[in-house]
Amino acid sequence: MNQQGNINNETDDDYISDHSEPIPDSQNQHHRKRTVSSFASSIVNNLVSRPCWFCEWYSTFVVKHSWCFLLLGFSICIALGLSAILLRDLPDFNDPTKGFVPRGKHTLTSRLFVLEKIRNKLVEQLAAAKISNKSKISLTTKSSLLINQINKNHEEQEGEIDDDDDDSDYDVPLNEIELKVDLVSNPNACAFVPSSRSQCLTNQQVYTLLHNTTDLMKISKTIEEQLYKPNEHMCTSIDLNRHYEVYFESSDKSSPNLLNIDNLLSLCKKQYELVELFQLHSTCHYTLPEMVAYFSNKSDCRQLNANDINIFIDRIQRCHALYDTGLLRLAGLNRYRAAPIDLFQYDSCFRYNFTFLTLEYLLDKTFLSTNQTRYTAMWFLKPTKPIITANGSEIHNANSAHDLFIEHFYQNPKFDDDKTRVSALNFMDIRIPSAMKQIRADMFFVILAISLIVGVTIIYLRSITVALMTNICVVLSFACAYFSYKIIFGIDLFPYINLMATFILIGISCDNVFVIFDAWYSEKLDIYNEARLRSRSVEFYGKLTDKQEKQYRRDREYTAAILRKRLIARNDSEQHQKDQTGEEEHFDSIKNTDLIRMMKVNDEQMIQMLIGVLRHAAASVFVTSFTTSAAFFTNMISRIAYVQLFGLFMGLCILFNFLMNVTMIVSFVIVYEKICEPLSARFGLFNHFPEVFDKIMITLTRLNHAIFTVYIPRIIIKLRYILIIIFLILGIVGLFIVFYHPKLTPPKSRRYQFFQLSHPFERFEYQMRDEFLSYINEDKDNITNPLLVFIFGIEDTDLVHPFNPDQQRYIDNDNLVYNKKIDFYDPDTLRWFDTFLKDLNRSELFTNVQDTYAHWLTIGQLLRGFLTSNSNNDIKYNENEFFVPSTRNDTMIAMNRLFRFVSDSKQVLSSNDGNRGSDNFRLGFLPDPKTYYLRAFLFLVNMNVTFDTFSVQHAYYQKLEEYFDKRLEQLELSEGLNGHVYEQVKHGWFVSSQFLFYDLMREVIRGTYTSLIFSMVFAFFVLLLTSGNVVITLYAMITITFIIADTVAIFVLCGWELNILETIIIIMSVGLSVDFTVHYGVAYIKADWEKYQAHIRRTSNALKLFHLNNGNPIEQLLLEQVPQKTKKLSQPSLFKRIKIWHKKGNLQRFRRIKNSLIRVGSAVFIAGFTSFLAGLSMSPSKLTSFSQMGFFLMLIMFISWLYATWFFLPLLSFIGPIDKFADIPFSKLCRCTKPSSTNIVETLTTNEDEQQHSKAKLNDEQPI
């Protein structure tokens, strides 16, 4: 619908004056005392609100050189965008995890990056030692320098390690008699140490758990051949680094159990189909039908029958008790390197690892208690060596796996035979790469959003060129922001979430363009109304149609009729009562808005109109742009690079879009007025449409006019108390939900959602991982008693800038910052380390410290051995105490010998060889590779906690930090003023890999609330300067608070948790929620509430003189009957004066409310609607980040419009400021105005008081 139906009531008819009379000095004095309560009078006082030389020069320049200004802006923006593209690499979205974690000073994740560098240093030294000594020690990328010397018991338990174990030990024949003989001969031998480590599980106990029987599995040669794959390990273990996982469920929801013969045969058929599809005939695969067949000694699952299922269930359940002890799991996990317990290796619970694989990977967690399974997985391992096709491409990589998924599994019922169907997928962990590929496909929604915006703009402004220009400015704003991001700031990391700036920017840009064009046509309408008042003819760009000609004449007659009606009923009390409620007819109402568009204006009029546009529109556009960009810029407070960079880029986009609005869009308005409007009028572009289209457009225009000038103001004024109460309650309920119950909480899961939960990859991540024991136990192992590393000698300074993670920085040719104050050869320092380790062992915060301390004692023994050449020395030494050399020189000698011994020996083990570090990787030293001078020392302990929730993690970390600080304080107090050990060790720090999720959530929470507070504070000050009124600002802040509260409350009720995307959304809500409220607030303050009363205040003689000279005979006859004098009223009482003053205040409030809706009501609605459509276009996206952002845009626009229109305006109509109440006297703070030229609109007053009043208001509205 055309916006001109809204602006047609914005004439300043009460400003019409006769400039033949001079302005008296008293009026100038009156003008100087007026308070200018506007945004521009505070920030851009000399540019917008009050006339000044720059504003006049700028308007004149734009009008005279609009084409040059527009082309110059185009050229600059295109040049900047191309330079950024050509001079810098394009964004790489293949690894979205870059910047996804907190990084920077005081973050735990930065410590983890430093720890990784330390490990890499250790790996380099160990690799060098391996090459020089030609050892066969296998080192992984996470290995560290581990000391495991002189521990014979540990060596006996660990034995020799052979990574090339093919489970050949299973091929040794053994009968049941020999098994029982071994059992009788070794009944009390230790078979297994449970996870509780309380006591050893003996052979007899294991035999008892197996119900005092043995069940030796018979395996045919055919099955053995299937298990043995050439160039592969035997199929008795699953390598999680190279696999396809396909999860199935029953198609019949009434019968979900897969352990029936029909479902198993269906799964068996699909097993063969998948082997063909994946081209994995020569590698291992594990499926439930195949495993059921193996337990019945059948090599083909197509031979299964119902009895085989019973045999399978009985054999698996027989091992139930043994599985609960953890023995089966330990034996199964050790399948990579060594056999489990030799005594029972042929039993069905251990034979070929079938039971472990079945329970952990093929059956869901409900099987052991129900003998049923709702889900099952098929595992297919890819070859260890890459396979190259004939065209030279490699199969079984991320790209080929994604292609397989799209072609055969995505929205494809190929594997649904009405018995079983695919439930979830995990193809070599390609979920993240697939999400990045989906981003490119979802760019289609940008085109959809632009198309919707173009459609709405065409309907609203009836102009295709304006719609195209709006979207061009969005693209150019994006290009300029990209140039600043890449070239000026030099940032390499460009998160994929930055692409969502396009959708948000489209809505914001449309909002600004609608406000600017509404203001332009409003100024144009003033000229049209002035001509109607003066009964002057109006020139048009083209020839009017018959309808337009008739409408033009009706407008003139309607104006005269309204004026006549006011004059006749001036003293009518009933009419006066209508005026009190703000319900009146306005002379500037028009029926056909095409007349305004077609009206011809000259350059001088355009200059004056452009000044009016800057005055009315620039303030709103400025404040909305700067508050929104400031809200995004507050994201920089966060330490998460994704959040920071999105806020930075989005803020830059909005600022550049504002600059284009006040430059290129303003220039385009002039070009459009000079070229497009004449062409449209001359050729009658809209006259060639069918009559139905014309009727629809007229109906929409009239409906728009009726809604925003009649019905909404009437509802707001009459129902203001009810509306205030309803939305006040809703706002309080929103605050209750967000902060009390159920409240916004950190995520319970460490997983990050990329696709919708119905997507097969997300179903695996969020459902199947919680259904199968392999993943459940893995997660449990990770969070139960996790390792904690204490590090001394290296600062926790991450030299990599979070915005450029691929660029390494070096200090002294090293990427680590060493603490040069610490001296590891100082005997006092070694004694403190010994004391500290003992204290750790006594603390309840840690566990397994005794293992670490045992290694520490071993180091002491080695140092003592390297210092004494004679074993029968006389030095008294307690083996339960750490040996500290007497002097620093002795310590240095012993340490150097120790490091050389370790580098020359084979007693260096991988950190992955032990049980989660319980036996190895307890101590580490980082010496200089050339001088062997010790530069860093680290040791590990286990934390006595289960990191299952954020609250537990936070509480434990606080205790841990307090504990470490107290130990340092005790050291400082014990040493006194002359102490030196404290200065050496005070820079020590600790970290754990489990702190990654905790640190992320901690920074999310801290950054969210801090940024939210800062953005709210900034919005408060900007609103205060914009409105120039304290009351308006307070009402606006209350409204914004309720908008944010209700928006976030709906998110909470929808199950959203406080993650990275939600953090961005909450902070962004401040900037987006302020727009509509600001538009209404600025319009309320700037409203000329007296302009509709100007004609009533005029004397009868003046009005009759005007209309008798210009009106028709009927008007002249009626006007002659108007009484010229009224009865003088008596002085009212004090009570009546108070009542009159109160009613007068209401009158002003109501008129200001109506004027606000007339000026910006429809523009605000359409702007919100376009942003709503931009969000709607994102909602079908398969990516969660896009769809959630779309849902947020729709919700925030809807709630913002509701609260701004139905809470903020009723609040103003109830107790809104009137006159100068709560105004900030900017005019006294900034006096820079000077007399200016006359207005194009003249008033028709003859009464001296009327002249003074009109001219005083004229000075406020003076153009430049």
Coordinates of C-alpha atoms in Angstrom, one line a residue, residues 488-668:
I488 CA 41.5 -1.9 7.1
F489 CA 41.2 -4.2 10.1
G490 CA 43.2 -7.0 8.3
I491 CA 41.1 -9.8 9.7
D492 CA 41.5 -13.2 7.9
L493 CA 38.9 -15.2 9.8
F494 CA 35.4 -14.8 8.3
P495 CA 32.8 -16.9 10.1
Y496 CA 30.0 -18.3 8.1
I497 CA 27.5 -16.7 10.5
N498 CA 28.6 -13.3 9.0
L499 CA 26.5 -14.3 5.9
M500 CA 23.4 -13.8 7.9
A501 CA 24.2 -10.1 7.9
T502 CA 22.5 -10.0 4.5
F503 CA 19.1 -10.9 5.8
I504 CA 19.3 -8.5 8.8
L505 CA 20.6 -5.7 6.6
I506 CA 17.8 -6.0 4.1
G507 CA 15.2 -5.4 6.8
I508 CA 17.1 -2.5 8.3
S509 CA 17.7 -0.9 4.9
C510 CA 14.1 -1.1 4.0
D511 CA 13.1 0.5 7.3
N512 CA 15.3 3.5 6.6
V513 CA 14.3 3.8 2.9
F514 CA 10.6 3.8 3.8
V515 CA 11.1 6.5 6.4
I516 CA 13.0 8.7 4.0
F517 CA 10.5 8.3 1.2
D518 CA 7.6 8.9 3.6
A519 CA 9.3 12.1 4.8
W520 CA 9.9 13.2 1.2
Y521 CA 6.3 12.7 0.1
S522 CA 5.2 14.3 3.4
E523 CA 7.1 17.4 2.4
K524 CA 5.7 17.3 -1.0
L525 CA 2.2 17.0 0.4
D526 CA 2.8 20.2 2.3
I527 CA 3.3 22.1 -1.0
Y528 CA 0.1 20.4 -2.4
N529 CA -1.9 21.5 0.6
E530 CA -0.5 25.0 0.5
A531 CA -1.8 25.2 -3.0
R532 CA -5.2 23.9 -1.9
L533 CA -5.4 26.5 0.8
R534 CA -4.4 29.3 -1.5
S535 CA -6.7 28.0 -4.2
R536 CA -3.8 28.0 -6.6
S537 CA -3.5 25.7 -9.5
V538 CA -1.0 22.8 -9.3
E539 CA 1.2 21.7 -12.2
F540 CA 1.7 18.0 -12.8
Y541 CA 4.3 16.0 -14.7
G542 CA 1.8 14.5 -17.0
K543 CA -1.8 14.7 -18.1
L544 CA -4.3 13.7 -15.4
T545 CA -6.8 11.0 -16.2
D546 CA -10.5 11.8 -15.8
K547 CA -10.5 10.2 -12.4
Q548 CA -7.5 12.1 -11.2
E549 CA -9.0 15.3 -12.5
K550 CA -12.2 14.8 -10.7
Q551 CA -10.3 13.9 -7.6
Y552 CA -8.2 17.0 -7.8
R553 CA -11.4 19.1 -7.9
R554 CA -12.9 17.2 -5.0
D555 CA -9.8 17.8 -2.9
R556 CA -10.2 21.5 -3.3
E557 CA -13.9 21.4 -2.5
Y558 CA -13.2 19.2 0.5
T559 CA -10.7 21.6 1.9
A560 CA -13.1 24.5 1.7
A561 CA -15.9 22.4 3.3
I562 CA -13.8 21.4 6.3
L563 CA -12.7 25.0 6.9
R564 CA -16.2 26.2 6.6
K565 CA -17.4 23.5 9.0
R566 CA -14.8 24.5 11.6
L567 CA -15.7 28.2 11.4
I568 CA -19.4 27.6 11.8
A569 CA -19.0 25.1 14.7
R570 CA -16.2 27.0 16.4
N571 CA -18.3 27.8 19.4
D572 CA -20.1 24.6 19.5
S573 CA -19.4 22.8 22.8
E574 CA -20.1 19.4 21.2
Q575 CA -17.5 20.0 18.5
H576 CA -15.1 21.3 21.1
Q577 CA -15.5 18.0 23.1
K578 CA -14.6 16.1 19.9
D579 CA -11.5 18.2 19.6
Q580 CA -10.6 17.3 23.2
T581 CA -10.5 13.6 22.3
G582 CA -8.5 14.3 19.1
E583 CA -11.3 13.0 16.8
E584 CA -11.7 15.6 14.0
E585 CA -11.6 15.8 10.3
H586 CA -8.5 17.2 8.6
F587 CA -8.6 19.4 5.6
D588 CA -5.5 17.7 4.1
S589 CA -7.1 14.3 3.6
I590 CA -6.9 13.2 0.0
K591 CA -8.3 10.1 -1.8
N592 CA -5.8 9.7 -4.7
T593 CA -2.2 9.7 -3.7
D594 CA -1.1 9.6 -7.4
L595 CA -1.7 13.4 -7.4
I596 CA 1.1 13.9 -4.9
R597 CA 3.5 11.8 -6.9
M598 CA 2.6 13.6 -10.2
M599 CA 2.8 17.1 -8.8
K600 CA 5.7 19.0 -10.3
V601 CA 8.2 20.8 -8.1
N602 CA 11.2 23.0 -9.0
D603 CA 14.8 22.9 -7.6
E604 CA 14.1 25.5 -4.9
Q605 CA 11.2 23.5 -3.6
M606 CA 13.3 20.3 -3.7
I607 CA 15.9 22.0 -1.6
Q608 CA 13.4 23.0 1.0
M609 CA 11.8 19.5 0.8
L610 CA 15.2 17.8 1.3
I611 CA 15.8 20.0 4.4
G612 CA 12.5 18.7 5.8
V613 CA 13.5 15.1 5.0
L614 CA 16.8 15.6 6.9
R615 CA 14.9 17.1 9.8
H616 CA 12.2 14.5 10.1
A617 CA 13.9 11.3 8.8
A618 CA 17.6 11.7 9.5
A619 CA 17.2 11.8 13.2
S620 CA 15.2 8.5 13.3
V621 CA 17.5 6.9 10.8
F622 CA 20.6 8.1 12.7
V623 CA 19.5 6.8 16.1
T624 CA 18.2 3.5 14.9
S625 CA 21.3 2.9 12.9
F626 CA 23.7 3.8 15.7
T627 CA 21.8 2.0 18.4
T628 CA 21.6 -1.1 16.3
S629 CA 25.3 -1.0 15.3
A630 CA 26.3 -0.2 18.9
A631 CA 24.4 -3.3 20.1
F632 CA 26.4 -5.4 17.6
F633 CA 29.7 -3.7 18.5
T634 CA 29.2 -4.6 22.1
N635 CA 29.7 -8.2 21.0
M636 CA 33.4 -7.3 21.0
I637 CA 33.3 -7.5 24.7
S638 CA 33.0 -11.3 24.4
R639 CA 36.2 -13.4 24.1
I640 CA 34.6 -15.7 21.5
A641 CA 35.9 -14.8 18.1
Y642 CA 32.7 -15.9 16.3
V643 CA 30.7 -13.5 18.4
Q644 CA 33.2 -10.7 18.2
L645 CA 33.6 -10.9 14.4
F646 CA 29.9 -11.2 13.7
G647 CA 29.2 -8.1 15.9
L648 CA 32.0 -6.2 14.2
F649 CA 31.0 -7.1 10.7
M650 CA 27.3 -6.5 11.3
G651 CA 28.0 -3.1 13.0
L652 CA 30.1 -2.1 10.0
C653 CA 27.3 -3.1 7.6
I654 CA 24.7 -1.0 9.4
L655 CA 27.0 2.1 9.6
F656 CA 27.8 1.9 5.9
N657 CA 24.1 1.5 5.2
F658 CA 23.4 4.6 7.2
L659 CA 26.0 6.5 5.2
M660 CA 24.4 5.4 2.0
N661 CA 21.0 6.3 3.2
V662 CA 22.0 9.9 3.9
T663 CA 24.1 10.1 0.7
M664 CA 23.1 7.7 -2.1
I665 CA 19.5 7.2 -1.2
V666 CA 18.9 10.9 -0.7
S667 CA 20.5 11.5 -4.0
F668 CA 18.4 8.8 -5.5

